Amino acid sequence: MELNLSSIKQSRYYLIIFILTFIVYGNTLNNEYSLDDNIVVDGNKMVEKGISAIPEIFTSRYSTDKKQSYDYRPVVITTFALEKQFFKKLPPFQTKEQKERKDKLTQANISHFVNVLLYAYTCILLFIVLQVIISSHSVLFSFIITVLFLAHPLHTEVVCSLKNRDEIIVFIAVLLSLKHIISYAKNNTYKNLIFAVLFFCLAMFTKANGLALIALVPIVLYFVKANYKTILIAFVSMFAMLVIVRVSQKFLVSGENQVRMFKYFENPLMHEDWSIKRWSAALYCNWFYFKSLIFPKDMSYYYGYNQIPIATWGFWQVWVSLCITFGLGAYGFYLFLKRKIIGLGIVLCFGLMMGINNFWILLPGIVADRLTYMLSLGFIIMLVWGIAKLFKVNFSSENYKIKLPTTFTAIMLFIVVLYSGRTIVRNADWHDYLTLYEHDIKVVPESAKAHALISNTLYTSVKREIKNNPGSPVIQENVDKIIYHFKEAIRIDSTYKTSLNNLGSSYIDMKHDYVTGVFYCNKAIEIDKNYLEANLNLSVGYQRLNQPDSALKYFGRVFELNPDLINMYGMFNNFLTRNNMFQKGIDKLDEIAKKSENPKNIYLNMANLYSLDVVKINLTLLYFEKAFELDRSDKKLCNHIVSLYSNQGNQEKANYYSIICNQ
């Protein structure tokens, strides 16, 4: 087969890449929200404000809840706010059952379309940049690399997961920065240097892994034969921008300290001191990535412990990985110094892999498909170069008429079809939360988090079903699934306190097996005595077991941990009423108030309890006044005190508080 490249316009390559992208990822367009989309869009109250939320987005952490606040990725969050602004009239999402009745266009569908569009642009941009970096080779060489990159199944997590749109935008910014930095090196135009630095800034405001540009810039400039002065200026400029970005980010979110807690199952190495085990574990991660890059037969949205073991030197995979990493890595670096394309591929692949294999930086989940997104380019360069070398295909840029051996063409087509087929099949797994979780558990049966996610998702669904359709035959089946997967989670990680607590809650609320429920919640308390939800579940469990003294104890612990749980006081008061324990309850609250930094709500509830006995009106007023002294801005409480004193005929006190209320 002979191709005359001079007759093919660049625009045709762009069109083919664009069409191929939608062929390979077209079946994602009807997908809904899935894993971690709740962080960036699904139910994100800030994003729902649309364009008006943009100032708030740029001064807020990426993810914030009651327990954690971490990262800074305003660019990607802004893209979802823009979508909400223009498509807010569409339903946010549909369940599979709703789709079966009437399939509607949803906000989630729009978001998936945007992801595919961004990925198509990424691939076109990659094709353009590759031609600049490997200009010694023909456009066809860059095109084949681009098509294989487009089709590679490991990219499904990046494209199918809306939460991972940040990976797509970062790579776009990286490619644009490299394009301009090469133009600066070749033409000595400072305008291009400025653009390169600004795109680096865009990458860093999207996700921290844009930091890879600090290493990629000197690597690429060396490869395109830039002089050392140019490389130094480019590197210093990038580093200066990094400093500016870090300082500005701290200024923009100055009021929010970063807090992120990692559980044992996320990465056991985070809970150990540094040891030689870090080497063997990193080499095992390299092994995982090597085989996944060749062909990812089994993929999962999450791996973690113990699906990925913390490997020791007794694992044969560690030794194979050692030989590949240092053998091929050293050979690749030698060839890179000689500016050979295969050397560039190896350095890109292995160099970026060093940032994700848990040797330098410990990562939650230990490994992840999405982490291979940029480094897979290096692998594909190696793959295409190797097959071309095997069949002696001349991809020289001076050769406009390229003869492609039939076997070479057949192998390339086979790989593209194989990768594309695997990608298309995988796309369907990402349809929604539960579809993804239930499919992938077959791949990662030893992942504690994977089991827990199934149970947590079903738990919410079952609670809703019990409320809306209590006679549904699927309720009991799903309850059994919930319990099974929670038990699997704690089998794998016996310290997984949230799964212990949620398993206990499932027995209490759904199985009505209060003894077993209390047992598991107590297990969670043994791990963390300040675990609020477990203490709350124990207060409920002991009530159901008709053990009021034990229930009172755990109600007390709940108020100690958080005295501002307003709804809990009503439940507590009903409990006291049923068990004739008013005085015990008041004594418990008084004991807690003495230790509390802000016992306002405790005093309010004590006042409410005393108000049930008209004889104790003076104590009612005493505790209302104590509460008011802690928050004199509470005008509603102030007026209530005025009303009570007026009813008691104490006009002097009523007037005193009336003056305060009107200040």
PDB file of C-alpha atoms in Angstrom, residues 285-475:
ATOM      1  CA  CYS A 285       2.658  -0.202  40.577  1.00  0.00           C
ATOM      2  CA  ASN A 286       4.927   0.128  37.536  1.00  0.00           C
ATOM      3  CA  TRP A 287       4.121  -3.493  36.675  1.00  0.00           C
ATOM      4  CA  PHE A 288       0.405  -2.748  36.937  1.00  0.00           C
ATOM      5  CA  TYR A 289       0.775   0.187  34.557  1.00  0.00           C
ATOM      6  CA  PHE A 290       2.997  -1.720  32.077  1.00  0.00           C
ATOM      7  CA  LYS A 291       0.442  -4.478  31.551  1.00  0.00           C
ATOM      8  CA  SER A 292      -2.492  -2.037  31.524  1.00  0.00           C
ATOM      9  CA  LEU A 293      -0.831   0.079  28.837  1.00  0.00           C
ATOM     10  CA  ILE A 294      -0.383  -2.963  26.588  1.00  0.00           C
ATOM     11  CA  PHE A 295      -4.032  -3.962  26.920  1.00  0.00           C
ATOM     12  CA  PRO A 296      -6.306  -3.229  29.897  1.00  0.00           C
ATOM     13  CA  LYS A 297      -8.467  -6.344  29.946  1.00  0.00           C
ATOM     14  CA  ASP A 298      -9.826  -5.609  33.428  1.00  0.00           C
ATOM     15  CA  MET A 299     -10.464  -1.989  34.377  1.00  0.00           C
ATOM     16  CA  SER A 300     -11.990  -0.432  37.455  1.00  0.00           C
ATOM     17  CA  TYR A 301     -12.958   3.036  38.604  1.00  0.00           C
ATOM     18  CA  TYR A 302     -11.058   2.305  41.848  1.00  0.00           C
ATOM     19  CA  TYR A 303      -8.525  -0.243  43.039  1.00  0.00           C
ATOM     20  CA  GLY A 304      -7.052   0.462  46.481  1.00  0.00           C
ATOM     21  CA  TYR A 305      -6.219  -1.995  49.224  1.00  0.00           C
ATOM     22  CA  ASN A 306      -6.226  -4.986  49.060  1.00  0.00           C
ATOM     23  CA  GLN A 307      -6.964  -5.248  45.345  1.00  0.00           C
ATOM     24  CA  ILE A 308      -3.508  -3.748  44.859  1.00  0.00           C
ATOM     25  CA  PRO A 309      -1.242  -5.302  47.481  1.00  0.00           C
ATOM     26  CA  ILE A 310       1.570  -3.387  49.130  1.00  0.00           C
ATOM     27  CA  ALA A 311       4.072  -5.650  47.430  1.00  0.00           C
ATOM     28  CA  THR A 312       7.291  -6.806  49.042  1.00  0.00           C
ATOM     29  CA  TRP A 313      10.419  -8.152  47.352  1.00  0.00           C
ATOM     30  CA  GLY A 314       8.829 -11.601  47.456  1.00  0.00           C
ATOM     31  CA  PHE A 315       6.512 -10.697  44.549  1.00  0.00           C
ATOM     32  CA  TRP A 316       7.825 -11.886  41.170  1.00  0.00           C
ATOM     33  CA  GLN A 317       6.138  -8.905  39.513  1.00  0.00           C
ATOM     34  CA  VAL A 318       8.452  -6.588  41.452  1.00  0.00           C
ATOM     35  CA  TRP A 319      11.556  -8.228  39.945  1.00  0.00           C
ATOM     36  CA  VAL A 320      10.171  -8.198  36.398  1.00  0.00           C
ATOM     37  CA  SER A 321       9.255  -4.544  36.852  1.00  0.00           C
ATOM     38  CA  LEU A 322      12.738  -3.809  38.209  1.00  0.00           C
ATOM     39  CA  CYS A 323      14.316  -5.202  35.042  1.00  0.00           C
ATOM     40  CA  ILE A 324      11.936  -3.270  32.764  1.00  0.00           C
ATOM     41  CA  THR A 325      12.127  -0.009  34.717  1.00  0.00           C
ATOM     42  CA  PHE A 326      15.888   0.212  35.056  1.00  0.00           C
ATOM     43  CA  GLY A 327      16.888  -1.753  31.960  1.00  0.00           C
ATOM     44  CA  LEU A 328      14.588  -0.154  29.430  1.00  0.00           C
ATOM     45  CA  GLY A 329      14.624   3.128  31.338  1.00  0.00           C
ATOM     46  CA  ALA A 330      18.425   3.460  31.166  1.00  0.00           C
ATOM     47  CA  TYR A 331      18.483   2.433  27.508  1.00  0.00           C
ATOM     48  CA  GLY A 332      15.715   4.910  26.735  1.00  0.00           C
ATOM     49  CA  PHE A 333      17.519   7.743  28.485  1.00  0.00           C
ATOM     50  CA  TYR A 334      20.672   6.979  26.484  1.00  0.00           C
ATOM     51  CA  LEU A 335      18.678   7.115  23.241  1.00  0.00           C
ATOM     52  CA  PHE A 336      16.918  10.272  24.371  1.00  0.00           C
ATOM     53  CA  LEU A 337      20.270  11.991  24.793  1.00  0.00           C
ATOM     54  CA  LYS A 338      20.899  11.077  21.151  1.00  0.00           C
ATOM     55  CA  ARG A 339      17.479  12.601  20.329  1.00  0.00           C
ATOM     56  CA  LYS A 340      15.983   9.318  19.096  1.00  0.00           C
ATOM     57  CA  ILE A 341      12.186   9.130  18.995  1.00  0.00           C
ATOM     58  CA  ILE A 342      12.089   5.850  20.888  1.00  0.00           C
ATOM     59  CA  GLY A 343      14.155   7.533  23.607  1.00  0.00           C
ATOM     60  CA  LEU A 344      11.632  10.357  23.840  1.00  0.00           C
ATOM     61  CA  GLY A 345       8.794   7.833  24.175  1.00  0.00           C
ATOM     62  CA  ILE A 346      10.551   5.928  26.959  1.00  0.00           C
ATOM     63  CA  VAL A 347      11.497   9.078  28.878  1.00  0.00           C
ATOM     64  CA  LEU A 348       7.923  10.427  28.648  1.00  0.00           C
ATOM     65  CA  CYS A 349       6.400   7.124  29.737  1.00  0.00           C
ATOM     66  CA  PHE A 350       8.823   6.194  32.493  1.00  0.00           C
ATOM     67  CA  GLY A 351       9.453   9.753  33.662  1.00  0.00           C
ATOM     68  CA  LEU A 352       5.783  10.554  34.190  1.00  0.00           C
ATOM     69  CA  MET A 353       5.256   7.104  35.723  1.00  0.00           C
ATOM     70  CA  MET A 354       7.718   8.007  38.491  1.00  0.00           C
ATOM     71  CA  GLY A 355       5.247  10.660  39.630  1.00  0.00           C
ATOM     72  CA  ILE A 356       2.348   8.221  40.048  1.00  0.00           C
ATOM     73  CA  ASN A 357       3.916   4.989  41.316  1.00  0.00           C
ATOM     74  CA  ASN A 358       3.854   5.949  45.026  1.00  0.00           C
ATOM     75  CA  PHE A 359       7.617   6.304  45.381  1.00  0.00           C
ATOM     76  CA  TRP A 360       7.740  10.105  45.611  1.00  0.00           C
ATOM     77  CA  ILE A 361       4.073  10.898  46.216  1.00  0.00           C
ATOM     78  CA  LEU A 362       1.594   8.589  47.954  1.00  0.00           C
ATOM     79  CA  LEU A 363      -1.727   8.489  46.115  1.00  0.00           C
ATOM     80  CA  PRO A 364      -5.212   7.474  47.311  1.00  0.00           C
ATOM     81  CA  GLY A 365      -6.338   4.282  45.600  1.00  0.00           C
ATOM     82  CA  ILE A 366      -2.655   3.322  45.051  1.00  0.00           C
ATOM     83  CA  VAL A 367      -3.142   3.128  41.256  1.00  0.00           C
ATOM     84  CA  ALA A 368      -5.731   4.538  38.833  1.00  0.00           C
ATOM     85  CA  ASP A 369      -6.451   4.258  35.123  1.00  0.00           C
ATOM     86  CA  ARG A 370      -6.784   8.037  34.770  1.00  0.00           C
ATOM     87  CA  LEU A 371      -3.216   8.568  36.003  1.00  0.00           C
ATOM     88  CA  THR A 372      -1.885   7.015  32.788  1.00  0.00           C
ATOM     89  CA  TYR A 373      -3.530   9.647  30.598  1.00  0.00           C
ATOM     90  CA  MET A 374      -0.462  11.726  29.716  1.00  0.00           C
ATOM     91  CA  LEU A 375       2.173   9.016  30.102  1.00  0.00           C
ATOM     92  CA  SER A 376       0.281   6.726  27.698  1.00  0.00           C
ATOM     93  CA  LEU A 377       1.505   9.009  24.910  1.00  0.00           C
ATOM     94  CA  GLY A 378       5.053   7.853  25.610  1.00  0.00           C
ATOM     95  CA  PHE A 379       3.982   4.210  25.468  1.00  0.00           C
ATOM     96  CA  ILE A 380       2.165   4.720  22.157  1.00  0.00           C
ATOM     97  CA  ILE A 381       5.227   6.420  20.654  1.00  0.00           C
ATOM     98  CA  MET A 382       7.231   3.344  21.692  1.00  0.00           C
ATOM     99  CA  LEU A 383       4.607   0.983  20.248  1.00  0.00           C
ATOM    100  CA  VAL A 384       4.309   2.673  16.849  1.00  0.00           C
ATOM    101  CA  TRP A 385       8.089   3.138  16.537  1.00  0.00           C
ATOM    102  CA  GLY A 386       8.695  -0.524  17.431  1.00  0.00           C
ATOM    103  CA  ILE A 387       6.211  -1.932  14.896  1.00  0.00           C
ATOM    104  CA  ALA A 388       7.436   0.469  12.185  1.00  0.00           C
ATOM    105  CA  LYS A 389      11.014  -0.607  12.890  1.00  0.00           C
ATOM    106  CA  LEU A 390      10.029  -4.261  12.740  1.00  0.00           C
ATOM    107  CA  PHE A 391       8.548  -3.850   9.250  1.00  0.00           C
ATOM    108  CA  LYS A 392      11.167  -1.302   8.115  1.00  0.00           C
ATOM    109  CA  VAL A 393       8.637   1.410   7.313  1.00  0.00           C
ATOM    110  CA  ASN A 394      10.333   4.655   6.289  1.00  0.00           C
ATOM    111  CA  PHE A 395       8.486   7.495   8.027  1.00  0.00           C
ATOM    112  CA  SER A 396      11.061  10.147   7.131  1.00  0.00           C
ATOM    113  CA  SER A 397       9.579  13.620   6.643  1.00  0.00           C
ATOM    114  CA  GLU A 398      11.343  13.789   3.287  1.00  0.00           C
ATOM    115  CA  ASN A 399       9.479  10.712   2.084  1.00  0.00           C
ATOM    116  CA  TYR A 400       6.137  11.941   0.679  1.00  0.00           C
ATOM    117  CA  LYS A 401       5.279   8.593  -0.868  1.00  0.00           C
ATOM    118  CA  ILE A 402       5.228   6.023   1.913  1.00  0.00           C
ATOM    119  CA  LYS A 403       4.948   2.309   1.225  1.00  0.00           C
ATOM    120  CA  LEU A 404       3.092   0.596   4.009  1.00  0.00           C
ATOM    121  CA  PRO A 405       3.570  -3.189   4.132  1.00  0.00           C
ATOM    122  CA  THR A 406       0.265  -5.021   4.229  1.00  0.00           C
ATOM    123  CA  THR A 407       1.192  -6.736   7.493  1.00  0.00           C
ATOM    124  CA  PHE A 408       2.095  -3.408   9.137  1.00  0.00           C
ATOM    125  CA  THR A 409      -1.215  -1.896   8.024  1.00  0.00           C
ATOM    126  CA  ALA A 410      -3.142  -4.959   9.224  1.00  0.00           C
ATOM    127  CA  ILE A 411      -1.462  -4.878  12.650  1.00  0.00           C
ATOM    128  CA  MET A 412      -2.149  -1.160  13.087  1.00  0.00           C
ATOM    129  CA  LEU A 413      -5.784  -1.584  12.086  1.00  0.00           C
ATOM    130  CA  PHE A 414      -6.085  -4.576  14.423  1.00  0.00           C
ATOM    131  CA  ILE A 415      -4.735  -2.568  17.367  1.00  0.00           C
ATOM    132  CA  VAL A 416      -7.016   0.394  16.609  1.00  0.00           C
ATOM    133  CA  VAL A 417     -10.074  -1.856  16.331  1.00  0.00           C
ATOM    134  CA  LEU A 418      -9.076  -3.821  19.440  1.00  0.00           C
ATOM    135  CA  TYR A 419      -8.544  -0.673  21.512  1.00  0.00           C
ATOM    136  CA  SER A 420     -11.681   0.988  20.140  1.00  0.00           C
ATOM    137  CA  GLY A 421     -13.818  -2.070  20.816  1.00  0.00           C
ATOM    138  CA  ARG A 422     -12.587  -2.319  24.398  1.00  0.00           C
ATOM    139  CA  THR A 423     -13.222   1.399  24.867  1.00  0.00           C
ATOM    140  CA  ILE A 424     -16.771   1.263  23.498  1.00  0.00           C
ATOM    141  CA  VAL A 425     -17.621  -1.693  25.754  1.00  0.00           C
ATOM    142  CA  ARG A 426     -16.107   0.053  28.763  1.00  0.00           C
ATOM    143  CA  ASN A 427     -18.023   3.289  28.098  1.00  0.00           C
ATOM    144  CA  ALA A 428     -21.324   1.534  28.848  1.00  0.00           C
ATOM    145  CA  ASP A 429     -20.091   0.538  32.316  1.00  0.00           C
ATOM    146  CA  TRP A 430     -19.912   4.236  33.233  1.00  0.00           C
ATOM    147  CA  HIS A 431     -23.650   4.815  32.619  1.00  0.00           C
ATOM    148  CA  ASP A 432     -24.458   5.705  36.232  1.00  0.00           C
ATOM    149  CA  TYR A 433     -23.256   5.155  39.784  1.00  0.00           C
ATOM    150  CA  LEU A 434     -24.707   1.714  40.461  1.00  0.00           C
ATOM    151  CA  THR A 435     -24.097   0.310  36.966  1.00  0.00           C
ATOM    152  CA  LEU A 436     -20.414   1.147  37.341  1.00  0.00           C
ATOM    153  CA  TYR A 437     -20.089  -0.155  40.889  1.00  0.00           C
ATOM    154  CA  GLU A 438     -21.862  -3.457  40.293  1.00  0.00           C
ATOM    155  CA  HIS A 439     -19.918  -4.156  37.105  1.00  0.00           C
ATOM    156  CA  ASP A 440     -16.479  -3.335  38.504  1.00  0.00           C
ATOM    157  CA  ILE A 441     -16.800  -5.312  41.726  1.00  0.00           C
ATOM    158  CA  LYS A 442     -16.262  -8.422  39.592  1.00  0.00           C
ATOM    159  CA  VAL A 443     -12.903  -6.959  38.577  1.00  0.00           C
ATOM    160  CA  VAL A 444     -11.844  -5.706  42.036  1.00  0.00           C
ATOM    161  CA  PRO A 445     -13.377  -8.150  44.556  1.00  0.00           C
ATOM    162  CA  GLU A 446     -10.627  -7.326  47.074  1.00  0.00           C
ATOM    163  CA  SER A 447     -11.224  -3.569  47.099  1.00  0.00           C
ATOM    164  CA  ALA A 448     -12.783  -2.467  50.385  1.00  0.00           C
ATOM    165  CA  LYS A 449     -13.987   0.852  48.988  1.00  0.00           C
ATOM    166  CA  ALA A 450     -15.554  -0.761  45.910  1.00  0.00           C
ATOM    167  CA  HIS A 451     -17.738  -2.945  48.145  1.00  0.00           C
ATOM    168  CA  ALA A 452     -18.632  -0.011  50.382  1.00  0.00           C
ATOM    169  CA  LEU A 453     -19.686   2.167  47.440  1.00  0.00           C
ATOM    170  CA  ILE A 454     -22.205  -0.436  46.271  1.00  0.00           C
ATOM    171  CA  SER A 455     -23.717  -0.649  49.743  1.00  0.00           C
ATOM    172  CA  ASN A 456     -23.795   3.115  50.281  1.00  0.00           C
ATOM    173  CA  THR A 457     -25.493   3.691  46.920  1.00  0.00           C
ATOM    174  CA  LEU A 458     -28.062   0.927  47.498  1.00  0.00           C
ATOM    175  CA  TYR A 459     -28.680   2.165  51.056  1.00  0.00           C
ATOM    176  CA  THR A 460     -29.941   5.528  49.801  1.00  0.00           C
ATOM    177  CA  SER A 461     -32.053   3.819  47.136  1.00  0.00           C
ATOM    178  CA  VAL A 462     -33.608   1.361  49.597  1.00  0.00           C
ATOM    179  CA  LYS A 463     -34.448   4.086  52.128  1.00  0.00           C
ATOM    180  CA  ARG A 464     -36.247   5.981  49.359  1.00  0.00           C
ATOM    181  CA  GLU A 465     -38.037   2.812  48.209  1.00  0.00           C
ATOM    182  CA  ILE A 466     -39.169   1.962  51.758  1.00  0.00           C
ATOM    183  CA  LYS A 467     -40.701   5.438  52.034  1.00  0.00           C
ATOM    184  CA  ASN A 468     -42.354   5.524  48.604  1.00  0.00           C
ATOM    185  CA  ASN A 469     -43.144   1.863  47.910  1.00  0.00           C
ATOM    186  CA  PRO A 470     -42.807  -0.206  51.107  1.00  0.00           C
ATOM    187  CA  GLY A 471     -44.235  -3.315  49.465  1.00  0.00           C
ATOM    188  CA  SER A 472     -41.633  -3.460  46.699  1.00  0.00           C
ATOM    189  CA  PRO A 473     -40.232  -6.997  46.282  1.00  0.00           C
ATOM    190  CA  VAL A 474     -36.743  -5.674  45.481  1.00  0.00           C
ATOM    191  CA  ILE A 475     -36.289  -4.095  48.925  1.00  0.00           C
TER     192      ILE A 475
END
